[in-house]
């Protein structure tokens, strides 16, 4: 039951006493339930009546409190007293009721909120005789309202962005900080999911982990990269909380977003200042050192090598002194740009300071690779550095150290590279040197070979030797292997092991290979013309097989000379074939179809499988000399050779053993029924004339 607020409550106890009493007590009960009390102020006798509920609202005990209007005013909150008094007196004067909301101070000091309604009674002359009113304790509602106002003010004023979704992740609300961060107004994202802000930066696994954390632990926090409405990415510290009601049912997700992109930028600025050279933007000494140190464990684990190049520019001091620091700076910027353009993305290139630069070449396979980088840098500075149409001549002095060969720690590697660089400076600048002398020698020799090989054919420095192949059954020389030699004008005789590999790398092998074929086939033709139908073996490198014109070129040579192709055996190493079997099969089949014989060289070292062996159109298998070396002493080697022979036979192939140096080798091979033999036991490779003598004088029993 509710008290009709606007009604004037008049209770006449003298009439209908009984009913009224009951009605009255019912009314009081109802009022108490609704936290409403009532009062009457007798304006004639100046007495104030308060119902029990009014006393309760004010926290007073009726027996201890003498209620008067003034006493009442004392319990009104001091800030509201004037207002309450004004409202009352004005309404009395103007003869109308009123409604007022104000604070009270309860007896125990607590602040409460009440709503008061009041009406007045006047006599016939219009003189006020009685005021009656109600007091409604609205403290609970007010506090809740205030809390809400507070919460929503906090929500709105927070500098962190807040986004609230329903359990289906549909956005219910966002605060203005969130709108500011994301660039989306609330109405633009209402009902959408937070996917709207995803930048595509994180993968699925990232979000899976995020949601699994929220589902398991009820919350997740971490850094995310999201996208603003204008497309810009930003880094945010994100805290997502799953909210459940009293019954444990998920009601909302709350995301608190803190835009930390500025902080990140500052951090990266600080990072840049600490780790990068401000002039060239290259890593500085500190970062370089960190990178070197961090690479070492992986290199160690994988047994890989790394080269450290220490570059010092020649002439820099001169440029700086003559043209000033500004020009010096621009010179260094140009130098840095030039060197960087010669390196791979993964190479670390740093400026240590002044005109000193360093490079790390990771995972280097050969010193040639390192030398070629150093060469490129030196070559670059054969041309001047241009600054505003002015030419500046410089040069690079480069010292190179290698991990782990020269040193195992950063400091030692630097010292070694620095020492090597110093040697370059001492010996005329504008060059490079390895820290280790043997490497310098190796690379010097290599450079010399590479350079001089270019003219070796023209200068008639190449020649062939032939090593006879003997058939133990027919007791005759049935063929020979052509082996190349280089008679260098300054160095003297150079064996193929020292230059074939280089010629393969430089591509010179193509020209050399054809020269060998021409020479060997002509020489063989001579024997044939004499009535001696020898078979010639020619070594063919994989580089030659990769060359599209190889088959045509060699066919042309043979046809020009006019030798039957079945007397030409092309030796290809097993490892070359196995590198790319399918590709090799195509070209070998082609050569086979043309009529050439094919032989698998160095057999046993290339791990070929039986299934491939079956497919190869090779007529002969040449057992590698490493198995022959100890064949008379080593049971294992003997078993391997025996197995190779059995397998070859079952595939219908011939077997020849190379490297047979002793009578014991030959006897063992014969015992294993390998009857084709090549090796020092019969003869070393011989120049053509000696070979001819050997062939015609050969006797064996
Ligand atoms: P290879 O094809 O295995 O040639 C056999 C090598 O074994 C030759 O070395 C030969 O002199 C050596 N040899 C022969 N009998 C014996 C012996 O009883 N004991 C020992 N220890 N060695 C013996 P060489 O002439 O130094 O050739 C080395 C390698 O150079 C050859 O190995 C071949 O792979 C390559 N090569 C030689 N000439 C040519 C060529 O014209 N073209 C190509 N692509 N490679 C060639
Ligand atoms: Ca060979
Ligand atoms: Ca061989």
CSV table of N, CA and C in Angstrom, one decimal, residues 198-349:
chain,number,residue,atom,x,y,z
A,198,UNK,N,40.9,-5.9,-35.1
A,198,UNK,CA,42.1,-6.7,-35.3
A,198,UNK,C,42.9,-6.2,-36.5
A,199,UNK,N,44.2,-6.3,-36.3
A,199,UNK,CA,45.1,-5.8,-37.3
A,199,UNK,C,45.6,-6.8,-38.3
A,200,UNK,N,45.3,-8.1,-38.0
A,200,UNK,CA,45.9,-9.2,-38.8
A,200,UNK,C,47.3,-9.5,-38.4
A,201,UNK,N,47.8,-8.8,-37.4
A,201,UNK,CA,49.2,-8.9,-37.0
A,201,UNK,C,49.4,-10.3,-36.3
A,202,UNK,N,48.4,-10.7,-35.5
A,202,UNK,CA,48.6,-11.9,-34.7
A,202,UNK,C,48.0,-13.1,-35.5
A,203,UNK,N,48.6,-14.3,-35.3
A,203,UNK,CA,48.1,-15.4,-36.0
A,203,UNK,C,47.0,-16.1,-35.1
A,204,UNK,N,46.4,-17.1,-35.7
A,204,UNK,CA,45.3,-17.8,-35.0
A,204,UNK,C,45.7,-18.3,-33.7
A,205,UNK,N,46.9,-18.9,-33.6
A,205,UNK,CA,47.4,-19.5,-32.4
A,205,UNK,C,47.4,-18.5,-31.3
A,206,UNK,N,47.7,-17.2,-31.6
A,206,UNK,CA,47.7,-16.2,-30.6
A,206,UNK,C,46.4,-16.0,-29.9
A,207,UNK,N,45.3,-15.9,-30.8
A,207,UNK,CA,44.0,-15.7,-30.3
A,207,UNK,C,43.5,-17.0,-29.6
A,208,UNK,N,43.9,-18.2,-30.1
A,208,UNK,CA,43.5,-19.4,-29.4
A,208,UNK,C,44.0,-19.4,-28.0
A,209,UNK,N,45.2,-19.0,-27.8
A,209,UNK,CA,45.8,-19.0,-26.5
A,209,UNK,C,45.1,-18.0,-25.6
A,210,UNK,N,44.8,-16.8,-26.2
A,210,UNK,CA,44.1,-15.8,-25.5
A,210,UNK,C,42.8,-16.3,-24.9
A,211,UNK,N,42.0,-16.9,-25.8
A,211,UNK,CA,40.7,-17.3,-25.4
A,211,UNK,C,40.7,-18.5,-24.4
A,212,UNK,N,41.7,-19.3,-24.6
A,212,UNK,CA,41.8,-20.5,-23.7
A,212,UNK,C,42.2,-20.0,-22.3
A,213,UNK,N,43.0,-18.9,-22.3
A,213,UNK,CA,43.4,-18.4,-21.0
A,213,UNK,C,42.2,-17.8,-20.3
A,214,UNK,N,41.4,-17.0,-21.1
A,214,UNK,CA,40.2,-16.4,-20.5
A,214,UNK,C,39.2,-17.4,-20.0
A,215,UNK,N,39.0,-18.5,-20.8
A,215,UNK,CA,38.1,-19.5,-20.4
A,215,UNK,C,38.6,-20.3,-19.2
A,216,UNK,N,39.9,-20.5,-19.1
A,216,UNK,CA,40.5,-21.2,-18.0
A,216,UNK,C,40.6,-20.4,-16.7
A,217,UNK,N,41.3,-19.2,-16.9
A,217,UNK,CA,41.6,-18.4,-15.7
A,217,UNK,C,40.7,-17.2,-15.5
A,218,UNK,N,39.8,-17.0,-16.4
A,218,UNK,CA,38.8,-15.9,-16.2
A,218,UNK,C,39.4,-14.6,-16.7
A,219,UNK,N,40.6,-14.6,-17.1
A,219,UNK,CA,41.2,-13.3,-17.6
A,219,UNK,C,42.4,-13.5,-18.4
A,220,UNK,N,42.8,-12.5,-19.2
A,220,UNK,CA,44.0,-12.6,-20.0
A,220,UNK,C,44.6,-11.2,-20.0
A,221,UNK,N,45.9,-11.0,-19.9
A,221,UNK,CA,46.5,-9.7,-20.2
A,221,UNK,C,47.8,-9.9,-20.9
A,222,UNK,N,48.0,-8.9,-21.8
A,222,UNK,CA,49.2,-9.0,-22.6
A,222,UNK,C,49.2,-7.8,-23.6
A,223,UNK,N,50.1,-7.9,-24.5
A,223,UNK,CA,50.2,-6.8,-25.5
A,223,UNK,C,49.6,-7.3,-26.8
A,224,UNK,N,48.8,-6.4,-27.4
A,224,UNK,CA,48.2,-6.7,-28.7
A,224,UNK,C,48.5,-5.6,-29.7
A,225,UNK,N,48.6,-5.9,-30.9
A,225,UNK,CA,48.6,-4.9,-31.9
A,225,UNK,C,47.3,-4.8,-32.7
A,226,UNK,N,46.6,-3.7,-32.5
A,226,UNK,CA,45.3,-3.6,-33.1
A,226,UNK,C,45.4,-2.5,-34.2
A,227,UNK,N,44.2,-2.3,-34.9
A,227,UNK,CA,44.2,-1.3,-35.9
A,227,UNK,C,43.2,-0.2,-35.6
A,228,UNK,N,43.6,1.0,-35.8
A,228,UNK,CA,42.6,2.1,-35.6
A,228,UNK,C,41.7,2.2,-36.8
A,229,UNK,N,40.7,3.0,-36.6
A,229,UNK,CA,39.7,3.2,-37.8
A,229,UNK,C,40.5,3.8,-39.0
A,230,UNK,N,41.5,4.6,-38.7
A,230,UNK,CA,42.2,5.2,-39.8
A,230,UNK,C,43.3,4.3,-40.4
A,231,UNK,N,43.3,3.1,-40.0
A,231,UNK,CA,44.1,2.1,-40.6
A,231,UNK,C,45.5,1.9,-39.8
A,232,UNK,N,45.8,2.9,-39.0
A,232,UNK,CA,47.0,2.9,-38.3
A,232,UNK,C,47.1,1.7,-37.2
A,233,UNK,N,48.3,1.1,-37.1
A,233,UNK,CA,48.4,0.1,-36.1
A,233,UNK,C,48.8,0.7,-34.8
A,234,UNK,N,48.4,0.1,-33.7
A,234,UNK,CA,48.9,0.6,-32.4
A,234,UNK,C,49.0,-0.6,-31.4
A,235,UNK,N,50.0,-0.4,-30.5
A,235,UNK,CA,50.2,-1.5,-29.5
A,235,UNK,C,49.4,-1.1,-28.3
A,236,UNK,N,48.7,-2.1,-27.8
A,236,UNK,CA,47.9,-1.8,-26.6
A,236,UNK,C,48.2,-2.9,-25.5
A,237,UNK,N,48.2,-2.4,-24.3
A,237,UNK,CA,48.2,-3.4,-23.2
A,237,UNK,C,46.7,-3.8,-23.0
A,238,UNK,N,46.4,-5.0,-23.1
A,238,UNK,CA,45.0,-5.4,-23.0
A,238,UNK,C,44.8,-6.3,-21.9
A,239,UNK,N,43.7,-6.0,-21.2
A,239,UNK,CA,43.3,-6.9,-20.1
A,239,UNK,C,41.8,-7.3,-20.3
A,240,UNK,N,41.6,-8.6,-20.5
A,240,UNK,CA,40.2,-9.0,-20.7
A,240,UNK,C,39.8,-9.8,-19.5
A,241,UNK,N,38.6,-9.5,-19.1
A,241,UNK,CA,38.1,-10.2,-17.9
A,241,UNK,C,36.7,-10.8,-18.3
A,242,UNK,N,36.5,-12.1,-17.9
A,242,UNK,CA,35.2,-12.7,-18.1
A,242,UNK,C,34.4,-12.5,-16.8
A,243,UNK,N,33.2,-11.9,-17.0
A,243,UNK,CA,32.4,-11.5,-15.8
A,243,UNK,C,31.3,-12.5,-15.6
A,244,UNK,N,31.1,-13.1,-14.4
A,244,UNK,CA,30.1,-14.0,-14.2
A,244,UNK,C,29.1,-13.5,-13.1
A,245,UNK,N,27.8,-13.9,-13.2
A,245,UNK,CA,26.9,-13.4,-12.1
A,245,UNK,C,27.0,-14.4,-10.9
A,246,UNK,N,26.1,-14.1,-9.9
A,246,UNK,CA,26.2,-14.9,-8.7
A,246,UNK,C,26.0,-16.4,-8.9
A,247,UNK,N,25.3,-16.7,-10.0
A,247,UNK,CA,25.1,-18.1,-10.3
A,247,UNK,C,26.1,-18.7,-11.2
A,248,UNK,N,27.2,-18.0,-11.4
A,248,UNK,CA,28.3,-18.5,-12.2
A,248,UNK,C,28.1,-18.5,-13.7
A,249,UNK,N,27.0,-17.8,-14.1
A,249,UNK,CA,26.8,-17.7,-15.5
A,249,UNK,C,27.5,-16.5,-16.1
A,250,UNK,N,28.2,-16.8,-17.2
A,250,UNK,CA,28.9,-15.7,-17.9
A,250,UNK,C,28.0,-14.7,-18.4
A,251,UNK,N,28.3,-13.4,-18.0
A,251,UNK,CA,27.4,-12.3,-18.4
A,251,UNK,C,28.1,-11.4,-19.4
A,252,UNK,N,29.4,-11.1,-19.2
A,252,UNK,CA,30.0,-10.1,-20.0
A,252,UNK,C,31.5,-10.4,-20.1
A,253,UNK,N,32.1,-9.8,-21.1
A,253,UNK,CA,33.6,-9.7,-21.2
A,253,UNK,C,33.9,-8.2,-21.1
A,254,UNK,N,34.8,-7.9,-20.3
A,254,UNK,CA,35.3,-6.5,-20.1
A,254,UNK,C,36.7,-6.4,-20.6
A,255,UNK,N,36.9,-5.6,-21.6
A,255,UNK,CA,38.3,-5.4,-22.1
A,255,UNK,C,38.8,-4.0,-21.6
A,256,UNK,N,40.0,-3.9,-21.0
A,256,UNK,CA,40.5,-2.7,-20.6
A,256,UNK,C,41.8,-2.5,-21.5
A,257,UNK,N,41.8,-1.4,-22.2
A,257,UNK,CA,42.8,-1.2,-23.3
A,257,UNK,C,43.6,0.0,-22.9
A,258,UNK,N,44.9,-0.2,-22.9
A,258,UNK,CA,45.8,0.9,-22.6
A,258,UNK,C,46.8,1.1,-23.8
A,259,UNK,N,46.6,2.2,-24.5
A,259,UNK,CA,47.4,2.5,-25.8
A,259,UNK,C,48.8,2.8,-25.4
A,260,UNK,N,49.7,1.9,-25.7
A,260,UNK,CA,51.1,2.1,-25.3
A,260,UNK,C,52.0,2.3,-26.5
A,261,UNK,N,51.4,2.7,-27.6
A,261,UNK,CA,52.2,2.9,-28.8
A,261,UNK,C,53.3,4.0,-28.6
A,262,UNK,N,52.8,5.0,-27.9
A,262,UNK,CA,53.8,6.1,-27.7
A,262,UNK,C,55.0,5.7,-26.9
A,263,UNK,N,54.6,4.9,-25.8
A,263,UNK,CA,55.6,4.4,-24.9
A,263,UNK,C,56.6,3.5,-25.7
A,264,UNK,N,56.0,2.7,-26.6
A,264,UNK,CA,56.8,1.8,-27.4
A,264,UNK,C,57.7,2.6,-28.3
A,265,UNK,N,57.2,3.7,-28.9
A,265,UNK,CA,58.0,4.5,-29.8
A,265,UNK,C,59.1,5.1,-29.0
A,266,UNK,N,58.8,5.6,-27.8
A,266,UNK,CA,59.9,6.1,-27.0
A,266,UNK,C,61.0,5.1,-26.7
A,267,UNK,N,60.5,3.9,-26.3
A,267,UNK,CA,61.4,2.8,-26.0
A,267,UNK,C,62.3,2.5,-27.2
A,268,UNK,N,61.6,2.5,-28.4
A,268,UNK,CA,62.4,2.2,-29.6
A,268,UNK,C,63.4,3.3,-29.9
A,269,UNK,N,63.0,4.5,-29.6
A,269,UNK,CA,63.9,5.7,-29.8
A,269,UNK,C,65.1,5.5,-28.9
A,270,UNK,N,64.8,5.1,-27.7
A,270,UNK,CA,65.9,4.9,-26.7
A,270,UNK,C,66.8,3.8,-27.2
A,271,UNK,N,66.1,2.7,-27.7
A,271,UNK,CA,66.8,1.5,-28.2
A,271,UNK,C,67.7,2.0,-29.4
A,272,UNK,N,67.1,2.8,-30.3
A,272,UNK,CA,67.9,3.2,-31.4
A,272,UNK,C,69.1,4.0,-31.0
A,273,UNK,N,68.9,4.9,-30.0
A,273,UNK,CA,70.0,5.7,-29.6
A,273,UNK,C,71.1,4.9,-29.0
A,274,UNK,N,70.7,3.8,-28.3
A,274,UNK,CA,71.7,3.0,-27.6
A,274,UNK,C,72.4,2.0,-28.6
A,275,UNK,N,71.7,1.6,-29.7
A,275,UNK,CA,72.2,0.5,-30.5
A,275,UNK,C,72.5,0.9,-32.0
A,276,UNK,N,72.1,2.1,-32.4
A,276,UNK,CA,72.4,2.5,-33.7
A,276,UNK,C,73.2,3.8,-33.8
A,277,UNK,N,74.0,3.8,-34.9
A,277,UNK,CA,74.8,5.0,-35.1
A,277,UNK,C,73.9,6.0,-35.8
A,278,UNK,N,73.9,7.2,-35.2
A,278,UNK,CA,73.0,8.2,-35.6
A,278,UNK,C,73.3,8.8,-37.0
A,279,UNK,N,74.6,8.7,-37.3
A,279,UNK,CA,75.0,9.3,-38.6
A,279,UNK,C,74.5,8.4,-39.8
A,280,UNK,N,74.8,7.1,-39.7
A,280,UNK,CA,74.6,6.2,-40.8
A,280,UNK,C,73.3,5.3,-40.6
A,281,UNK,N,72.8,5.3,-39.4
A,281,UNK,CA,71.7,4.4,-39.0
A,281,UNK,C,72.1,3.0,-39.0
A,282,UNK,N,73.4,2.7,-39.1
A,282,UNK,CA,73.8,1.3,-39.0
A,282,UNK,C,73.9,0.9,-37.5
A,283,UNK,N,73.9,-0.4,-37.3
A,283,UNK,CA,74.1,-0.9,-35.9
A,283,UNK,C,75.4,-0.3,-35.4
A,284,UNK,N,75.5,0.1,-34.1
A,284,UNK,CA,76.8,0.6,-33.6
A,284,UNK,C,77.6,-0.5,-33.0
A,285,UNK,N,78.6,-0.1,-32.3
A,285,UNK,CA,79.5,-1.1,-31.7
A,285,UNK,C,78.8,-2.0,-30.7
A,286,UNK,N,77.9,-1.4,-29.9
A,286,UNK,CA,77.3,-2.2,-28.9
A,286,UNK,C,76.4,-3.3,-29.5
A,287,UNK,N,75.6,-2.9,-30.5
A,287,UNK,CA,74.7,-3.9,-31.1
A,287,UNK,C,75.5,-4.9,-31.9
A,288,UNK,N,76.6,-4.5,-32.6
A,288,UNK,CA,77.4,-5.4,-33.3
A,288,UNK,C,78.0,-6.5,-32.4
A,289,UNK,N,78.5,-6.0,-31.3
A,289,UNK,CA,79.0,-7.0,-30.3
A,289,UNK,C,77.9,-8.0,-29.8
A,290,UNK,N,76.7,-7.4,-29.5
A,290,UNK,CA,75.6,-8.3,-29.1
A,290,UNK,C,75.3,-9.3,-30.2
A,291,UNK,N,75.3,-8.9,-31.4
A,291,UNK,CA,74.9,-9.8,-32.5
A,291,UNK,C,76.0,-10.9,-32.6
A,292,UNK,N,77.2,-10.5,-32.6
A,292,UNK,CA,78.3,-11.5,-32.8
A,292,UNK,C,78.2,-12.5,-31.6
A,293,UNK,N,78.0,-12.0,-30.4
A,293,UNK,CA,78.0,-12.9,-29.3
A,293,UNK,C,76.8,-13.8,-29.4
A,294,UNK,N,75.7,-13.3,-29.8
A,294,UNK,CA,74.4,-14.1,-29.9
A,294,UNK,C,74.5,-15.2,-31.0
A,295,UNK,N,75.3,-15.0,-32.0
A,295,UNK,CA,75.4,-15.9,-33.0
A,295,UNK,C,76.3,-17.1,-32.7
A,296,UNK,N,77.2,-16.9,-31.8
A,296,UNK,CA,78.2,-18.0,-31.5
A,296,UNK,C,77.6,-19.3,-31.1
A,297,UNK,N,76.7,-19.4,-30.1
A,297,UNK,CA,76.2,-20.7,-29.7
A,297,UNK,C,75.6,-21.5,-30.9
A,298,UNK,N,74.8,-20.9,-31.7
A,298,UNK,CA,74.2,-21.7,-32.9
A,298,UNK,C,75.3,-22.1,-33.8
A,299,UNK,N,76.3,-21.3,-34.1
A,299,UNK,CA,77.4,-21.7,-35.0
A,299,UNK,C,78.1,-22.9,-34.4
A,300,UNK,N,78.3,-22.8,-33.1
A,300,UNK,CA,79.1,-23.9,-32.4
A,300,UNK,C,78.3,-25.2,-32.5
A,301,UNK,N,77.0,-25.1,-32.3
A,301,UNK,CA,76.1,-26.2,-32.3
A,301,UNK,C,76.1,-26.9,-33.7
A,302,UNK,N,76.0,-26.0,-34.7
A,302,UNK,CA,75.9,-26.6,-36.1
A,302,UNK,C,77.2,-26.7,-36.8
A,303,UNK,N,78.3,-26.5,-36.1
A,303,UNK,CA,79.7,-26.5,-36.6
A,303,UNK,C,79.7,-25.7,-37.9
A,304,UNK,N,79.3,-24.4,-37.8
A,304,UNK,CA,79.3,-23.5,-38.9
A,304,UNK,C,80.4,-22.4,-38.7
A,305,UNK,N,80.7,-21.8,-39.7
A,305,UNK,CA,81.7,-20.7,-39.6
A,305,UNK,C,81.1,-19.4,-39.9
A,306,UNK,N,81.8,-18.4,-39.3
A,306,UNK,CA,81.4,-17.0,-39.5
A,306,UNK,C,82.6,-16.1,-39.8
A,307,UNK,N,82.5,-15.2,-40.7
A,307,UNK,CA,83.6,-14.3,-40.9
A,307,UNK,C,83.3,-12.9,-40.4
A,308,UNK,N,84.4,-12.3,-39.8
A,308,UNK,CA,84.2,-10.9,-39.4
A,308,UNK,C,85.2,-10.1,-40.2
A,309,UNK,N,84.6,-9.1,-40.9
A,309,UNK,CA,85.4,-8.2,-41.7
A,309,UNK,C,85.5,-6.9,-41.0
A,310,UNK,N,86.8,-6.4,-40.9
A,310,UNK,CA,87.0,-5.2,-40.3
A,310,UNK,C,87.5,-4.2,-41.4
A,311,UNK,N,86.6,-3.2,-41.7
A,311,UNK,CA,86.9,-2.3,-42.8
A,311,UNK,C,87.4,-1.0,-42.3
A,312,UNK,N,88.5,-0.5,-42.8
A,312,UNK,CA,88.9,0.8,-42.5
A,312,UNK,C,89.1,1.6,-43.8
A,313,UNK,N,88.5,2.8,-43.9
A,313,UNK,CA,88.5,3.5,-45.1
A,313,UNK,C,89.9,4.2,-45.2
A,314,UNK,N,90.5,4.1,-46.4
A,314,UNK,CA,91.7,4.8,-46.6
A,314,UNK,C,91.4,6.3,-46.9
A,315,UNK,N,92.3,7.2,-46.5
A,315,UNK,CA,92.2,8.6,-46.9
A,315,UNK,C,91.1,9.4,-46.1
A,316,UNK,N,90.4,8.8,-45.2
A,316,UNK,CA,89.3,9.5,-44.6
A,316,UNK,C,89.8,10.8,-43.8
A,317,UNK,N,90.9,10.6,-43.1
A,317,UNK,CA,91.4,11.7,-42.3
A,317,UNK,C,91.7,12.9,-43.2
A,318,UNK,N,92.2,12.6,-44.3
A,318,UNK,CA,92.5,13.7,-45.3
A,318,UNK,C,91.3,14.5,-45.7
A,319,UNK,N,90.2,13.7,-46.0
A,319,UNK,CA,89.0,14.3,-46.5
A,319,UNK,C,88.4,15.1,-45.4
A,320,UNK,N,88.4,14.6,-44.2
A,320,UNK,CA,87.9,15.3,-43.0
A,320,UNK,C,88.6,16.6,-42.8
A,321,UNK,N,90.0,16.5,-42.8
A,321,UNK,CA,90.8,17.7,-42.5
A,321,UNK,C,90.7,18.7,-43.6
A,322,UNK,N,90.6,18.3,-44.8
A,322,UNK,CA,90.7,19.3,-45.9
A,322,UNK,C,89.3,19.9,-46.2
A,323,UNK,N,88.2,19.0,-46.1
A,323,UNK,CA,86.9,19.6,-46.5
A,323,UNK,C,86.0,19.8,-45.3
A,324,UNK,N,86.4,19.5,-44.1
A,324,UNK,CA,85.6,19.8,-43.0
A,324,UNK,C,84.7,18.6,-42.6
A,325,UNK,N,84.2,18.7,-41.3
A,325,UNK,CA,83.5,17.5,-40.7
A,325,UNK,C,82.2,17.2,-41.5
A,326,UNK,N,81.5,18.3,-42.0
A,326,UNK,CA,80.3,18.1,-42.6
A,326,UNK,C,80.4,17.2,-43.9
A,327,UNK,N,81.5,17.5,-44.6
A,327,UNK,CA,81.8,16.7,-45.8
A,327,UNK,C,82.2,15.3,-45.4
A,328,UNK,N,83.0,15.3,-44.3
A,328,UNK,CA,83.4,14.0,-43.8
A,328,UNK,C,82.2,13.1,-43.4
A,329,UNK,N,81.2,13.7,-42.8
A,329,UNK,CA,80.0,13.0,-42.4
A,329,UNK,C,79.3,12.5,-43.6
A,330,UNK,N,79.2,13.3,-44.6
A,330,UNK,CA,78.5,12.9,-45.8
A,330,UNK,C,79.2,11.8,-46.6
A,331,UNK,N,80.5,11.9,-46.5
A,331,UNK,CA,81.4,10.9,-47.1
A,331,UNK,C,81.1,9.5,-46.4
A,332,UNK,N,81.0,9.5,-45.1
A,332,UNK,CA,80.8,8.3,-44.4
A,332,UNK,C,79.4,7.7,-44.7
A,333,UNK,N,78.4,8.6,-44.8
A,333,UNK,CA,77.1,8.2,-45.1
A,333,UNK,C,77.1,7.5,-46.5
A,334,UNK,N,77.8,8.1,-47.5
A,334,UNK,CA,77.8,7.5,-48.8
A,334,UNK,C,78.6,6.1,-48.8
A,335,UNK,N,79.7,6.1,-48.0
A,335,UNK,CA,80.4,4.8,-47.9
A,335,UNK,C,79.6,3.7,-47.3
A,336,UNK,N,78.8,4.1,-46.3
A,336,UNK,CA,78.0,3.1,-45.6
A,336,UNK,C,76.9,2.6,-46.6
A,337,UNK,N,76.3,3.5,-47.3
A,337,UNK,CA,75.3,3.1,-48.3
A,337,UNK,C,75.9,2.1,-49.4
A,338,UNK,N,77.1,2.5,-49.8
A,338,UNK,CA,77.7,1.7,-50.9
A,338,UNK,C,78.0,0.3,-50.4
A,339,UNK,N,78.6,0.2,-49.2
A,339,UNK,CA,79.0,-1.1,-48.7
A,339,UNK,C,77.7,-2.0,-48.5
A,340,UNK,N,76.7,-1.3,-47.9
A,340,UNK,CA,75.5,-2.0,-47.5
A,340,UNK,C,74.9,-2.6,-48.8
A,341,UNK,N,74.9,-1.9,-49.9
A,341,UNK,CA,74.3,-2.4,-51.1
A,341,UNK,C,75.0,-3.6,-51.7
A,342,UNK,N,76.2,-3.9,-51.2
A,342,UNK,CA,77.0,-5.1,-51.7
A,342,UNK,C,76.8,-6.3,-50.8
A,343,UNK,N,76.1,-6.1,-49.7
A,343,UNK,CA,75.9,-7.2,-48.8
A,343,UNK,C,74.5,-7.8,-48.9
A,344,UNK,N,74.4,-9.0,-48.3
A,344,UNK,CA,73.1,-9.7,-48.3
A,344,UNK,C,72.3,-9.1,-47.1
A,345,UNK,N,71.0,-9.3,-47.2
A,345,UNK,CA,70.1,-8.8,-46.1
A,345,UNK,C,70.5,-9.4,-44.7
A,346,UNK,N,70.9,-10.6,-44.7
A,346,UNK,CA,71.2,-11.3,-43.4
A,346,UNK,C,72.6,-10.9,-42.8
A,347,UNK,N,73.4,-10.3,-43.6
A,347,UNK,CA,74.8,-9.9,-43.1
A,347,UNK,C,74.6,-8.7,-42.2
A,348,UNK,N,75.3,-8.8,-41.0
A,348,UNK,CA,75.2,-7.6,-40.1
A,348,UNK,C,76.4,-6.6,-40.5
A,349,UNK,N,76.0,-5.4,-40.7
A,349,UNK,CA,76.9,-4.4,-41.1
A,349,UNK,C,76.9,-3.3,-40.1
